[in-house]
Amino acid sequence: MGESLAALIRPLALALWGAVLLVSTLTSRLELLLRGVFHPLVGLSGVVLLAIALQQALQGRRERHWNRSWALSGLLAIAVLLLPPNPSFSDLASNRNSDLGSDVELDFLLPPGQRSLTDWVRLLRSQPDPQLYNGDPVRISGFVLTQPDGPPQLGRLLVRCCLADATPIGLPVRWPSGFSAQPDQWLAIEGRMGVDNVAGQQRSVVLPERIRTIPRPAKPLEP
């Protein structure tokens, strides 16, 4: 009986990890970790692992002793299935470089009220003169992004592949008196773009007229 159970440890662990990949693909879990274009590859990997697990189980190869590594791997897979990912975007952003590199684009084609937070950040970094946008309507959403040397911003995470290469971006917000912006809180802001003076230099700042708390979007990462 012990040998029969030992023989199933490896295929069971493989099957559990295959289930982790499939469940993550079929639910919203991967949206927190990986760009959508890569999701089918993860799902296919899960199918392959399940196929290998079935093949090894049918072969019925006998193990002479318990393989602790495979047993621990299976327990870890169970933990991953039971505890879905819940990353702190604000904490992650605080440890990442916000340089967009060559991704910065100048784009005046979208009406101001239709620009996302990412559109605004790219536009402001391409053409930073705040007088160009002073008074423009703003309708954006994002998470509260803490700053080490100032008030929190409204932020997003841009990814090329996954959270491992995430680039944080943010827009300065002139928060209303008495409003407490909590890290990782998702907000939708409607208002206008204004101008602030910081260390003798002008910069664009969002002037909120309406702030709403919203659930984290199903697809919080942006390309």
GROMACS .gro file of C-alpha atoms in nm:
model
  223
    1MET     CA    1   0.000   0.000   0.000
    2GLY     CA    2   0.284   0.236   0.088
    3GLU     CA    3   0.464   0.163  -0.240
    4SER     CA    4   0.146   0.225  -0.440
    5LEU     CA    5   0.100   0.562  -0.272
    6ALA     CA    6   0.465   0.651  -0.324
    7ALA     CA    7   0.431   0.575  -0.693
    8LEU     CA    8   0.155   0.835  -0.722
    9ILE     CA    9   0.340   1.122  -0.554
   10ARG     CA   10   0.516   1.249  -0.868
   11PRO     CA   11   0.217   1.228  -1.108
   12LEU     CA   12  -0.009   1.378  -0.842
   13ALA     CA   13   0.225   1.674  -0.796
   14LEU     CA   14   0.244   1.724  -1.172
   15ALA     CA   15  -0.134   1.705  -1.199
   16LEU     CA   16  -0.176   1.963  -0.923
   17TRP     CA   17   0.056   2.208  -1.097
   18GLY     CA   18  -0.124   2.144  -1.424
   19ALA     CA   19  -0.449   2.228  -1.243
   20VAL     CA   20  -0.290   2.548  -1.106
   21LEU     CA   21  -0.202   2.664  -1.457
   22LEU     CA   22  -0.543   2.575  -1.602
   23VAL     CA   23  -0.741   2.732  -1.317
   24SER     CA   24  -0.528   3.046  -1.342
   25THR     CA   25  -0.591   3.063  -1.716
   26LEU     CA   26  -0.967   3.007  -1.696
   27THR     CA   27  -1.019   3.253  -1.411
   28SER     CA   28  -0.899   3.611  -1.361
   29ARG     CA   29  -0.587   3.514  -1.169
   30LEU     CA   30  -0.345   3.562  -1.457
   31GLU     CA   31  -0.476   3.914  -1.518
   32LEU     CA   32  -0.295   4.013  -1.197
   33LEU     CA   33   0.034   3.862  -1.307
   34LEU     CA   34   0.068   3.837  -1.684
   35ARG     CA   35  -0.035   4.010  -2.007
   36GLY     CA   36  -0.330   3.849  -2.182
   37VAL     CA   37  -0.134   3.760  -2.495
   38PHE     CA   38   0.059   3.501  -2.292
   39HIS     CA   39  -0.241   3.338  -2.122
   40PRO     CA   40  -0.295   3.066  -2.389
   41LEU     CA   41   0.066   2.953  -2.343
   42VAL     CA   42   0.008   2.908  -1.970
   43GLY     CA   43  -0.310   2.710  -2.036
   44LEU     CA   44  -0.130   2.487  -2.286
   45SER     CA   45   0.146   2.423  -2.033
   46GLY     CA   46  -0.120   2.312  -1.784
   47VAL     CA   47  -0.263   2.063  -2.035
   48VAL     CA   48   0.086   1.926  -2.103
   49LEU     CA   49   0.152   1.876  -1.731
   50LEU     CA   50  -0.179   1.693  -1.688
   51ALA     CA   51  -0.095   1.469  -1.983
   52ILE     CA   52   0.247   1.386  -1.839
   53ALA     CA   53   0.091   1.317  -1.498
   54LEU     CA   54  -0.161   1.078  -1.653
   55GLN     CA   55   0.110   0.901  -1.850
   56GLN     CA   56   0.326   0.848  -1.541
   57ALA     CA   57   0.029   0.731  -1.335
   58LEU     CA   58  -0.062   0.472  -1.602
   59GLN     CA   59   0.295   0.350  -1.625
   60GLY     CA   60   0.277   0.274  -1.253
   61ARG     CA   61   0.649   0.309  -1.197
   62ARG     CA   62   0.733   0.199  -0.844
   63GLU     CA   63   0.923   0.435  -0.618
   64ARG     CA   64   1.135   0.274  -0.354
   65HIS     CA   65   1.088   0.559  -0.108
   66TRP     CA   66   0.898   0.880  -0.060
   67ASN     CA   67   1.027   1.165  -0.271
   68ARG     CA   68   0.997   1.458  -0.034
   69SER     CA   69   1.065   1.717  -0.304
   70TRP     CA   70   0.765   1.604  -0.510
   71ALA     CA   71   0.548   1.581  -0.200
   72LEU     CA   72   0.637   1.937  -0.097
   73SER     CA   73   0.581   2.055  -0.452
   74GLY     CA   74   0.232   1.906  -0.447
   75LEU     CA   75   0.152   2.074  -0.114
   76LEU     CA   76   0.274   2.406  -0.255
   77ALA     CA   77   0.046   2.363  -0.556
   78ILE     CA   78  -0.250   2.303  -0.325
   79ALA     CA   79  -0.163   2.622  -0.137
   80VAL     CA   80  -0.152   2.818  -0.463
   81LEU     CA   81  -0.493   2.682  -0.561
   82LEU     CA   82  -0.645   2.775  -0.225
   83LEU     CA   83  -0.478   3.118  -0.194
   84PRO     CA   84  -0.522   3.326  -0.511
   85PRO     CA   85  -0.264   3.600  -0.579
   86ASN     CA   86  -0.330   3.942  -0.431
   87PRO     CA   87  -0.024   4.155  -0.510
   88SER     CA   88   0.019   4.503  -0.365
   89PHE     CA   89   0.067   4.721  -0.671
   90SER     CA   90   0.176   5.018  -0.460
   91ASP     CA   91   0.448   4.818  -0.281
   92LEU     CA   92   0.566   4.670  -0.610
   93ALA     CA   93   0.576   5.013  -0.775
   94SER     CA   94   0.786   5.158  -0.492
   95ASN     CA   95   1.068   4.921  -0.587
   96ARG     CA   96   1.058   4.976  -0.963
   97ASN     CA   97   1.197   5.232  -1.204
   98SER     CA   98   0.930   5.453  -1.365
   99ASP     CA   99   1.133   5.526  -1.681
  100LEU     CA  100   0.920   5.461  -1.990
  101GLY     CA  101   1.218   5.467  -2.223
  102SER     CA  102   1.127   5.468  -2.591
  103ASP     CA  103   0.760   5.395  -2.518
  104VAL     CA  104   0.681   5.765  -2.477
  105GLU     CA  105   0.459   5.889  -2.758
  106LEU     CA  106   0.313   6.226  -2.847
  107ASP     CA  107  -0.057   6.186  -2.920
  108PHE     CA  108  -0.310   6.468  -2.937
  109LEU     CA  109  -0.562   6.262  -3.136
  110LEU     CA  110  -0.772   6.146  -2.842
  111PRO     CA  111  -1.003   6.408  -2.689
  112PRO     CA  112  -0.881   6.494  -2.335
  113GLY     CA  113  -1.187   6.342  -2.168
  114GLN     CA  114  -1.119   6.007  -2.336
  115ARG     CA  115  -0.753   5.977  -2.239
  116SER     CA  116  -0.669   5.706  -1.989
  117LEU     CA  117  -0.418   5.763  -1.713
  118THR     CA  118  -0.157   5.591  -1.929
  119ASP     CA  119  -0.240   5.819  -2.224
  120TRP     CA  120  -0.196   6.126  -2.004
  121VAL     CA  121   0.138   6.010  -1.864
  122ARG     CA  122   0.280   5.938  -2.207
  123LEU     CA  123   0.153   6.267  -2.342
  124LEU     CA  124   0.292   6.471  -2.053
  125ARG     CA  125   0.631   6.307  -2.081
  126SER     CA  126   0.639   6.372  -2.454
  127GLN     CA  127   0.531   6.735  -2.425
  128PRO     CA  128   0.556   6.842  -2.059
  129ASP     CA  129   0.444   7.207  -2.096
  130PRO     CA  130   0.153   7.217  -1.845
  131GLN     CA  131  -0.004   7.523  -2.009
  132LEU     CA  132  -0.095   7.303  -2.308
  133TYR     CA  133  -0.342   7.106  -2.095
  134ASN     CA  134  -0.452   7.357  -1.832
  135GLY     CA  135  -0.830   7.325  -1.793
  136ASP     CA  136  -0.863   7.006  -2.002
  137PRO     CA  137  -1.123   6.757  -1.871
  138VAL     CA  138  -0.984   6.447  -1.703
  139ARG     CA  139  -1.154   6.110  -1.652
  140ILE     CA  140  -0.908   5.852  -1.526
  141SER     CA  141  -0.886   5.551  -1.296
  142GLY     CA  142  -0.601   5.379  -1.116
  143PHE     CA  143  -0.465   5.273  -0.779
  144VAL     CA  144  -0.328   5.501  -0.510
  145LEU     CA  145   0.048   5.507  -0.562
  146THR     CA  146   0.246   5.618  -0.258
  147GLN     CA  147   0.543   5.852  -0.306
  148PRO     CA  148   0.852   5.867  -0.083
  149ASP     CA  149   0.879   6.246  -0.102
  150GLY     CA  150   0.530   6.375  -0.153
  151PRO     CA  151   0.157   6.306  -0.158
  152PRO     CA  152   0.033   5.989  -0.328
  153GLN     CA  153  -0.040   5.984  -0.700
  154LEU     CA  154  -0.294   5.791  -0.903
  155GLY     CA  155  -0.101   5.513  -1.073
  156ARG     CA  156  -0.099   5.219  -1.310
  157LEU     CA  157   0.143   4.938  -1.389
  158LEU     CA  158   0.263   4.889  -1.745
  159VAL     CA  159   0.393   4.543  -1.839
  160ARG     CA  160   0.559   4.400  -2.147
  161CYS     CA  161   0.527   4.044  -2.019
  162CYS     CA  162   0.445   4.012  -1.649
  163LEU     CA  163   0.484   4.176  -1.309
  164ALA     CA  164   0.856   4.097  -1.320
  165ASP     CA  165   0.908   4.377  -1.577
  166ALA     CA  166   0.633   4.610  -1.452
  167THR     CA  167   0.688   4.985  -1.489
  168PRO     CA  168   0.492   5.209  -1.251
  169ILE     CA  169   0.349   5.536  -1.381
  170GLY     CA  170   0.149   5.799  -1.198
  171LEU     CA  171  -0.020   6.137  -1.220
  172PRO     CA  172   0.005   6.401  -0.946
  173VAL     CA  173  -0.333   6.474  -0.785
  174ARG     CA  174  -0.431   6.772  -0.571
  175TRP     CA  175  -0.633   6.573  -0.319
  176PRO     CA  176  -0.928   6.752  -0.159
  177SER     CA  177  -0.885   6.867   0.200
  178GLY     CA  178  -0.975   6.587   0.439
  179PHE     CA  179  -0.960   6.311   0.174
  180SER     CA  180  -0.736   6.021   0.274
  181ALA     CA  181  -0.602   5.821  -0.020
  182GLN     CA  182  -0.516   5.467   0.096
  183PRO     CA  183  -0.235   5.267  -0.073
  184ASP     CA  184  -0.364   5.020  -0.335
  185GLN     CA  185  -0.713   5.173  -0.322
  186TRP     CA  186  -0.866   5.194  -0.669
  187LEU     CA  187  -1.025   5.526  -0.757
  188ALA     CA  188  -1.205   5.684  -1.052
  189ILE     CA  189  -1.143   6.057  -1.078
  190GLU     CA  190  -1.327   6.316  -1.283
  191GLY     CA  191  -1.201   6.671  -1.294
  192ARG     CA  192  -0.967   6.898  -1.483
  193MET     CA  193  -0.598   6.934  -1.545
  194GLY     CA  194  -0.434   7.220  -1.359
  195VAL     CA  195  -0.088   7.362  -1.293
  196ASP     CA  196   0.123   7.332  -0.979
  197ASN     CA  197   0.451   7.503  -0.891
  198VAL     CA  198   0.703   7.257  -0.748
  199ALA     CA  199   1.054   7.377  -0.659
  200GLY     CA  200   1.013   7.675  -0.890
  201GLN     CA  201   0.894   7.466  -1.185
  202GLN     CA  202   0.546   7.421  -1.325
  203ARG     CA  203   0.393   7.076  -1.366
  204SER     CA  204   0.052   6.940  -1.457
  205VAL     CA  205  -0.169   6.819  -1.174
  206VAL     CA  206  -0.515   6.660  -1.166
  207LEU     CA  207  -0.778   6.874  -0.995
  208PRO     CA  208  -1.053   6.630  -0.887
  209GLU     CA  209  -1.417   6.735  -0.897
  210ARG     CA  210  -1.546   6.386  -0.823
  211ILE     CA  211  -1.368   6.088  -0.666
  212ARG     CA  212  -1.523   5.742  -0.651
  213THR     CA  213  -1.391   5.424  -0.495
  214ILE     CA  214  -1.407   5.140  -0.750
  215PRO     CA  215  -1.326   4.768  -0.742
  216ARG     CA  216  -0.993   4.659  -0.884
  217PRO     CA  217  -1.048   4.610  -1.259
  218ALA     CA  218  -1.054   4.259  -1.400
  219LYS     CA  219  -0.755   4.360  -1.615
  220PRO     CA  220  -0.549   4.596  -1.398
  221LEU     CA  221  -0.225   4.570  -1.598
  222GLU     CA  222  -0.175   4.779  -1.911
  223PRO     CA  223   0.060   4.715  -2.207
   0.00000   0.00000   0.00000
